[in-house]
mmCIF file of C-alpha atoms in Angstrom:
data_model
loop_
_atom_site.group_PDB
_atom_site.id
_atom_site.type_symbol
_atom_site.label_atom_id
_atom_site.label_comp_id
_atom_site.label_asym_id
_atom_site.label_seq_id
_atom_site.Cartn_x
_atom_site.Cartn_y
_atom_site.Cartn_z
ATOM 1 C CA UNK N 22 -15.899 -8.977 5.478
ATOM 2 C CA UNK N 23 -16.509 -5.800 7.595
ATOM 3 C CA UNK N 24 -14.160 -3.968 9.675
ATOM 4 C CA UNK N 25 -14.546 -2.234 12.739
ATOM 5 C CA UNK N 26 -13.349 1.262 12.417
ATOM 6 C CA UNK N 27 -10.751 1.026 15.090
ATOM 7 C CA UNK N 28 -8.813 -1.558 13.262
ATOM 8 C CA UNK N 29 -9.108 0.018 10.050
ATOM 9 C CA UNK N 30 -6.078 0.927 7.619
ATOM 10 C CA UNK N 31 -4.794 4.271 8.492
ATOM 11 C CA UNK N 32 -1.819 4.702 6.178
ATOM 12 C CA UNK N 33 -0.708 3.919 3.021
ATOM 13 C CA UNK N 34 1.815 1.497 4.292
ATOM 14 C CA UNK N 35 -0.772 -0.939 5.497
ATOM 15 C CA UNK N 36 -1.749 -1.667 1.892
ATOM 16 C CA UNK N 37 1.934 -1.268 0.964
ATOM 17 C CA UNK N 38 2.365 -4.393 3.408
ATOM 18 C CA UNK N 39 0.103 -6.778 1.405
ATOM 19 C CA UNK N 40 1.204 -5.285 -2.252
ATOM 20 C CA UNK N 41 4.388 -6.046 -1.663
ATOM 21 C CA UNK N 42 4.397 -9.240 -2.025
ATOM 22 C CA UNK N 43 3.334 -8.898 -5.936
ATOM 23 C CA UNK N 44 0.162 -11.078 -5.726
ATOM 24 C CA UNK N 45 0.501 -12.522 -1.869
ATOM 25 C CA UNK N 46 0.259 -16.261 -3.569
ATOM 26 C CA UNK N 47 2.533 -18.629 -5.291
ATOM 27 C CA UNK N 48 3.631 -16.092 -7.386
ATOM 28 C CA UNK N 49 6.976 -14.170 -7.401
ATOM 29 C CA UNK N 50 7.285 -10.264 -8.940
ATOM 30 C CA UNK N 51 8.722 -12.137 -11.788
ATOM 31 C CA UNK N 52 7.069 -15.105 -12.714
ATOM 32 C CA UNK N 53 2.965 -14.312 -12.993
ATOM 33 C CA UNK N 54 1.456 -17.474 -13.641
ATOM 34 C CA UNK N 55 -2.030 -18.045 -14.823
ATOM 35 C CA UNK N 56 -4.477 -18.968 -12.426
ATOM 36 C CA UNK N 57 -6.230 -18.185 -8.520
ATOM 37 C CA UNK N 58 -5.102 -18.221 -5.234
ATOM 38 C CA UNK N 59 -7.114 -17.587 -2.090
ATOM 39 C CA UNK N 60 -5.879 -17.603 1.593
ATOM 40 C CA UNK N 61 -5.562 -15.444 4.565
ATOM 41 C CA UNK N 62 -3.460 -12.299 5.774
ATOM 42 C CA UNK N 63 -2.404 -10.393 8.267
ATOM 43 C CA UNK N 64 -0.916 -6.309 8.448
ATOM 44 C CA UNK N 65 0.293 -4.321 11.243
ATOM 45 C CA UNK N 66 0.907 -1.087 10.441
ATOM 46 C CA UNK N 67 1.393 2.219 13.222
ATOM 47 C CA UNK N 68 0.303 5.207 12.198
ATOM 48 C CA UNK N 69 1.906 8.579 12.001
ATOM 49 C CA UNK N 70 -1.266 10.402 13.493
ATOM 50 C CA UNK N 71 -0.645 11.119 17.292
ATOM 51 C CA UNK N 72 -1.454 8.594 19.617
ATOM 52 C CA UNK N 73 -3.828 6.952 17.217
ATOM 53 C CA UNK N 74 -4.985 3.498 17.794
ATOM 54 C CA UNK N 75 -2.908 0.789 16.533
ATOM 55 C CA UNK N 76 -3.995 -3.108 15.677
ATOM 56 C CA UNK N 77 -3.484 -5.988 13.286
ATOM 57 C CA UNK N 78 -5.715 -6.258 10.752
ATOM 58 C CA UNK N 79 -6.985 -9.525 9.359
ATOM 59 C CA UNK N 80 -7.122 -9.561 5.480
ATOM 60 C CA UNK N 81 -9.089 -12.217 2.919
ATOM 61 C CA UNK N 82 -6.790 -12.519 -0.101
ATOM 62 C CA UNK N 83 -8.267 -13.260 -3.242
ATOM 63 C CA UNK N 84 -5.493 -13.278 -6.022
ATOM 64 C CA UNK N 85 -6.428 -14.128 -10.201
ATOM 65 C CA UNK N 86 -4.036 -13.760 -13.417
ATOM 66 C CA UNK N 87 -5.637 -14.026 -16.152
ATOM 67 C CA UNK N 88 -4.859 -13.430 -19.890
ATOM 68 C CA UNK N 89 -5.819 -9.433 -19.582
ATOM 69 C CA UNK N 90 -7.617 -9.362 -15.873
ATOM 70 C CA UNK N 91 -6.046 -10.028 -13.085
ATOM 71 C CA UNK N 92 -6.167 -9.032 -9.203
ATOM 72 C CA UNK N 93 -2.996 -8.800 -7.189
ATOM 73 C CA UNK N 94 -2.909 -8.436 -3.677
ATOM 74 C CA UNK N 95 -5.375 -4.837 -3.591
ATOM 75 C CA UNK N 96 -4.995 -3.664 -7.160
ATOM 76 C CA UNK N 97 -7.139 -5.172 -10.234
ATOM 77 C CA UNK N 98 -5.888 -4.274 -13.738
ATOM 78 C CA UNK N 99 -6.029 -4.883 -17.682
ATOM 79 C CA UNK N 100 -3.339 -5.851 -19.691
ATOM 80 C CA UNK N 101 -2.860 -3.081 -22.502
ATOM 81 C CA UNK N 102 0.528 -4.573 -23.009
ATOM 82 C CA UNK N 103 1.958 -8.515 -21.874
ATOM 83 C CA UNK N 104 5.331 -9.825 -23.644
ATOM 84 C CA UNK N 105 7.442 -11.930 -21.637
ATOM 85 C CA UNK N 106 9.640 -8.780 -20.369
ATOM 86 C CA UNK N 107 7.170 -5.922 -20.461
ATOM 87 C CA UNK N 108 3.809 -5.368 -18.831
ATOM 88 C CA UNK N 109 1.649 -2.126 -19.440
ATOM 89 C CA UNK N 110 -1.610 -2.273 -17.789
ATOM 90 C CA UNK N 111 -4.646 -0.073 -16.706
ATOM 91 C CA UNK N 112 -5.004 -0.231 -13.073
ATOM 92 C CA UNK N 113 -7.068 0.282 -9.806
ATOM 93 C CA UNK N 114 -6.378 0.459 -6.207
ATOM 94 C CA UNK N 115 -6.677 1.769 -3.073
ATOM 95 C CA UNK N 116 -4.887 4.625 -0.992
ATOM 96 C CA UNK N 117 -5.028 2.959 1.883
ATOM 97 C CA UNK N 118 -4.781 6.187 4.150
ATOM 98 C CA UNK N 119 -7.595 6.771 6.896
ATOM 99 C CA UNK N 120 -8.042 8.718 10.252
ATOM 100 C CA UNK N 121 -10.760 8.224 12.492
ATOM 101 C CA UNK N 122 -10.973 11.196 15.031
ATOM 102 C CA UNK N 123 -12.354 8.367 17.599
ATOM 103 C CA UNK N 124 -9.551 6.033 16.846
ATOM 104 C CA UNK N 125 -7.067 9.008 18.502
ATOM 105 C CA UNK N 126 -6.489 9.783 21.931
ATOM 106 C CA UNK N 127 -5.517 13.148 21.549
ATOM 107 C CA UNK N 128 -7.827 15.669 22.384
ATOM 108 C CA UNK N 129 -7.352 18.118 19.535
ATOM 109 C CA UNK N 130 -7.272 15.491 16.708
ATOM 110 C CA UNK N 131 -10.120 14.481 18.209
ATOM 111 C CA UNK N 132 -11.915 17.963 16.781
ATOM 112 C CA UNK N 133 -10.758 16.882 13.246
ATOM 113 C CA UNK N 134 -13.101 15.545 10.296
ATOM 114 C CA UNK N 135 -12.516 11.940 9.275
ATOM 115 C CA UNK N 136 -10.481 11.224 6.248
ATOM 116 C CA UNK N 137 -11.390 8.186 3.972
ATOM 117 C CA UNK N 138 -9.778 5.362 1.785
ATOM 118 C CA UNK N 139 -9.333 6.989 -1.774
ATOM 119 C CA UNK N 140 -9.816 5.366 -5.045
ATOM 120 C CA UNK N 141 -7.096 5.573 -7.183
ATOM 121 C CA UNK N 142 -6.765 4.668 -11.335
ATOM 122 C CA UNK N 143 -4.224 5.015 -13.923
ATOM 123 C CA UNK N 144 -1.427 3.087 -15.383
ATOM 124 C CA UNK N 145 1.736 0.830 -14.307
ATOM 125 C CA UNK N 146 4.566 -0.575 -16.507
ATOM 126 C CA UNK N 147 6.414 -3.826 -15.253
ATOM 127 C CA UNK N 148 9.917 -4.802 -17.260
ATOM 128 C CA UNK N 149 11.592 -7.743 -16.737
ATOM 129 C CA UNK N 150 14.946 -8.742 -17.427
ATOM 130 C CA UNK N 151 18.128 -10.987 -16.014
ATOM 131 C CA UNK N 152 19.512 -7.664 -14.091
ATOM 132 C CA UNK N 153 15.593 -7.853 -12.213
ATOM 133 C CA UNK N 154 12.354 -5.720 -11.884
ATOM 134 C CA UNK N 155 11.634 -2.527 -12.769
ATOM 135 C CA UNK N 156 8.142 -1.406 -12.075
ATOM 136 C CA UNK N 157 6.288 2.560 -12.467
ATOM 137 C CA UNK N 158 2.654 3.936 -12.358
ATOM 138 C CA UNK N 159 0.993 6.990 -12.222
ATOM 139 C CA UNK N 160 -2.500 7.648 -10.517
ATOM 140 C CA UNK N 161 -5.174 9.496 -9.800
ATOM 141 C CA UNK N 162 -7.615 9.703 -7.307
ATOM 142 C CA UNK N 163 -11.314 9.768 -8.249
ATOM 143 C CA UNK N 164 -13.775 9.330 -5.204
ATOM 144 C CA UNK N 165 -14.070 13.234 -4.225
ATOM 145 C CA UNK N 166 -11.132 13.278 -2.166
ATOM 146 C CA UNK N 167 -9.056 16.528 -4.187
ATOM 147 C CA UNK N 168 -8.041 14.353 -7.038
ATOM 148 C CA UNK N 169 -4.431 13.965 -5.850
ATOM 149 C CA UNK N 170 -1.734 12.024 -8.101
ATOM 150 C CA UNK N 171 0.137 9.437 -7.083
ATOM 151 C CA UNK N 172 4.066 8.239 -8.409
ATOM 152 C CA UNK N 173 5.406 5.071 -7.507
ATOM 153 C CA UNK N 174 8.657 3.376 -9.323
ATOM 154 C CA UNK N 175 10.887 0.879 -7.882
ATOM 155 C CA UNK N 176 13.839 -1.864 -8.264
ATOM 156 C CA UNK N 177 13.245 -5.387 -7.075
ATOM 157 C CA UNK N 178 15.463 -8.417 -7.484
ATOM 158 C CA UNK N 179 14.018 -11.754 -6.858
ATOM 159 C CA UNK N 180 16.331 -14.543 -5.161
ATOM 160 C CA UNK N 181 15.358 -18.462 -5.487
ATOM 161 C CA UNK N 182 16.900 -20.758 -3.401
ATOM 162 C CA UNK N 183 14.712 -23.897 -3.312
ATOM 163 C CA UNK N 184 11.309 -23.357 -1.923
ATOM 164 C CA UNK N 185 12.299 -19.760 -0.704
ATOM 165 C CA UNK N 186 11.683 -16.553 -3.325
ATOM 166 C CA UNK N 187 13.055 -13.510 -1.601
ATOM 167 C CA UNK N 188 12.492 -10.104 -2.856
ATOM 168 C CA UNK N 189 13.857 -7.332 -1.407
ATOM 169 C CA UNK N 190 12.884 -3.908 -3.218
ATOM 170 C CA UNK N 191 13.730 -0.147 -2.887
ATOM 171 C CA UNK N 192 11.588 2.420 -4.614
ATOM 172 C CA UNK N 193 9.966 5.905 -4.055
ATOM 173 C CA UNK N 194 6.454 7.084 -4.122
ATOM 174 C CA UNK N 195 5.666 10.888 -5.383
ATOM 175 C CA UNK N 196 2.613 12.496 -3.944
ATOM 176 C CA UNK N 197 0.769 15.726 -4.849
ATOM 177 C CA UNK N 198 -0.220 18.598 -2.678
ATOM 178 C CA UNK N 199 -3.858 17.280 -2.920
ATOM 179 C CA UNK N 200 -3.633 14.135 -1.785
ATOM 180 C CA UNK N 201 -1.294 14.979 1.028
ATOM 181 C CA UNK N 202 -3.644 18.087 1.798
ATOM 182 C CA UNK N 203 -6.594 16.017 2.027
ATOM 183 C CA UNK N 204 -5.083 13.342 4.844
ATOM 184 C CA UNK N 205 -2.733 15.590 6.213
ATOM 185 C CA UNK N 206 -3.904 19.066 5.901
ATOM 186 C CA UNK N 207 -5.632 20.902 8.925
ATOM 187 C CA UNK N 208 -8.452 23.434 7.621
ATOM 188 C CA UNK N 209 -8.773 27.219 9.323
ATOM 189 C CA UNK N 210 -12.342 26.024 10.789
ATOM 190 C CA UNK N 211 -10.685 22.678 11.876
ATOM 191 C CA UNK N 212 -7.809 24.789 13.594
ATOM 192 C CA UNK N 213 -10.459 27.017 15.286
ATOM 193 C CA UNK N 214 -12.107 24.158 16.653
ATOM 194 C CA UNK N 215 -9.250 21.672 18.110
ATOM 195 C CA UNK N 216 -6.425 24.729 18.767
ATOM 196 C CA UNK N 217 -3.889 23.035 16.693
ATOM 197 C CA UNK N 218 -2.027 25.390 13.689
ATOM 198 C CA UNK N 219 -4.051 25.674 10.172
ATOM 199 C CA UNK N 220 -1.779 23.552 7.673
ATOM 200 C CA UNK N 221 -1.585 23.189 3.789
ATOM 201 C CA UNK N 222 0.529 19.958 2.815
ATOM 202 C CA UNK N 223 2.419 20.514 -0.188
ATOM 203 C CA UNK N 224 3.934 16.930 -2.229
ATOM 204 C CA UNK N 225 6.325 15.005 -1.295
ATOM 205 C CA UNK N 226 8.958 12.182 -2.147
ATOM 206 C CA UNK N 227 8.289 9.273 0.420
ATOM 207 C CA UNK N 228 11.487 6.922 -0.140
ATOM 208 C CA UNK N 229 10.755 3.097 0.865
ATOM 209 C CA UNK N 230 12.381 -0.104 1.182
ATOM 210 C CA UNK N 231 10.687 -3.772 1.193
ATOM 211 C CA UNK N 232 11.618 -6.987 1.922
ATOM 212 C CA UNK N 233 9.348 -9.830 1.108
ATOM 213 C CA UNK N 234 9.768 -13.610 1.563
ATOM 214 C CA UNK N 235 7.657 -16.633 -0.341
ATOM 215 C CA UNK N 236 7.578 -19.755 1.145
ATOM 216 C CA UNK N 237 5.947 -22.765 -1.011
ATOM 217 C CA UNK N 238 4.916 -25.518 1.768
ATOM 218 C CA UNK N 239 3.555 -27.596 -1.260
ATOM 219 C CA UNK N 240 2.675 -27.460 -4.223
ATOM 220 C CA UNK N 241 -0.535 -25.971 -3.470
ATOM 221 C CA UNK N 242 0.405 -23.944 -0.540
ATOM 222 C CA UNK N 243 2.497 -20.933 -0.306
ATOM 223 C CA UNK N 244 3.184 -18.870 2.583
ATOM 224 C CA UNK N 245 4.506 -14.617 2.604
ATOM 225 C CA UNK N 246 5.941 -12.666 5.097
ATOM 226 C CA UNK N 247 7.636 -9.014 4.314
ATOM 227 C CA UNK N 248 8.192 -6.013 5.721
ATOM 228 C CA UNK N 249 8.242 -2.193 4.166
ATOM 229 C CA UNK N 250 10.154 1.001 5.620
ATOM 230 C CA UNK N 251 9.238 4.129 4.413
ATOM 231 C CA UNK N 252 11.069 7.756 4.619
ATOM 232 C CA UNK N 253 7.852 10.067 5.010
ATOM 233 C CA UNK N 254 8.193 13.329 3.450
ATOM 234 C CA UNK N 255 8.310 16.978 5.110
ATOM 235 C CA UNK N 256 5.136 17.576 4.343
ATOM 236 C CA UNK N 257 3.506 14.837 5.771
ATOM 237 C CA UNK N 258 6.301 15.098 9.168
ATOM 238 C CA UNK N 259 5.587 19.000 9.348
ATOM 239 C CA UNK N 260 1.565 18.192 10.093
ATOM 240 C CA UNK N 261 0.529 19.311 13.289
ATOM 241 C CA UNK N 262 -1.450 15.741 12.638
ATOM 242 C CA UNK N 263 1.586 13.747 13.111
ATOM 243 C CA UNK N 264 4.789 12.713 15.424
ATOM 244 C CA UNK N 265 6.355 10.600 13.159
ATOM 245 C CA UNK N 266 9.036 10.936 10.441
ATOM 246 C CA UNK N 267 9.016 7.178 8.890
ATOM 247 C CA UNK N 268 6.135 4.636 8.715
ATOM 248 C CA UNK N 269 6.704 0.297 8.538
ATOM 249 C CA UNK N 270 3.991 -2.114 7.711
ATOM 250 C CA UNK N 271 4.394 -5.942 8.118
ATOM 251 C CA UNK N 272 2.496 -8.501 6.314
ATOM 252 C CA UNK N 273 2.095 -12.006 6.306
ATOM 253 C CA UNK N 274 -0.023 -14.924 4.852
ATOM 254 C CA UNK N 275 -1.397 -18.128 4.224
ATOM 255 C CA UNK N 276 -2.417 -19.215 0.360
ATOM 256 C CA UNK N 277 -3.649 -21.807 -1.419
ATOM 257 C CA UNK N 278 -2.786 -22.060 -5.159
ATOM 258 C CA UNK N 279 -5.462 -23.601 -7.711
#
């Protein structure tokens, strides 16, 4: 399913929206099931770049657990590690981040290069236990982009009450001077061109919280809806590329479970 560029993901958070949710099926972020889901989603998410073009997204979902595969939500991995409370895993996924000098209506970001969706690989860790979730990883990227590094770690606590799983979570991402450089950054020859200030991004701590809903209609049919705040950094805030200080993402969908 192609995109056109104008509606394409331009922050982290939009991915953020549809991870969230674990896998965006039947699933909760503590009970991973064997088995597929497929269904339909939707993510709003506006960017901190300056009056940059802002629309809903419609996302296929394609979610598998399997004995050592599995995809959930935009990340695949391979189970090093699987006991009923711990999880260690090799894993892929995107950084979601993108800028599109034609998707801005300001004149001087309009002088910038593009910057693209980065591929990112490493490791996460998942623990379970009665007091709830605790989940870390640690990536890099590998598609040419600077070869930032990416930290992520964070608290959930799911909450059943019938049909309803809520799972509200509060973490904080870590992210290197490279990979904030590269989508934040503004070069000397860039700054000669479009008059804004030359800027190196250094890394940052990007607090967040989420808030995520399941639904099961049936027993074949689940529905998700959540929500994710996130504190940006000063590095990111201090680009002449943005007028922002926070970013939010919404999410929701429609799955069936086989």
């Amino acid at each position: 399913m192609s995109v056109p560029r104008s509606r394409a993901a331009s922050l982290l958070a939009l991915i953020a929206g549809i991870a969230l949710s674990g896998a965006v099926s039947a699933q909760s972020a503590d009970d991973r099931a064997p088995g597929w889901s497929l269904g339909i989603g939707a993510a709003w998410a506006p960017s901190p770049y300056r009056s940059y073009d802002n629309k809903a997204l419609p996302l296929p979902l394609v979610n598998y657990e399997g004995k050592s595969f599995y995809f959930r939500g935009v990340s695949a991995g391979y189970k090093l590690l699987s006991t009923p409370s711990d999880e260690i895993s090799l894993i892929v996924s995107p950084f979601a981040n993108r800028f599109r000098h034609q998707d801005t209506n300001n004149a001087q970001l309009k002088q910038l290069s593009n910057r693209d969706i980065s591929g990112m690989a490493g490791v996460a860790w998942r623990h379970k236990a009665e007091w709830g979730v605790v989940s870390a990883s640690a990536q890099k990227e590998f598609t040419g982009h600077g070869g930032g590094t990416l930290l992520d770690a964070g608290y959930s606590y799911p909450l059943k009450k019938g049909a309803v799983t809520f799972i509200p979570t509060v973490g904080v991402t870590r992210s290197n001077g490279a990979l904030n450089d590269y989508y934040y950054g503004v070069s000397g020859r860039e700054a000669l061109r479009s008059g804004l200030p030359a800027y190196h991004a250094d890394g940052g701590t990007a607090p967040y919280v989420n808030l995520m809903a399941n639904y099961r209609l049936s027993p074949s049919w689940v529905t998700s809806v959540g929500m994710r705040y996130t504190l940006l950094p000063d590095a990111v805030k201090d680009s002449p590329m943005v007028n922002a200080d926070h970013t939010r993402s919404f999410f929701v969908s429609l799955s069936h479970v086989f």
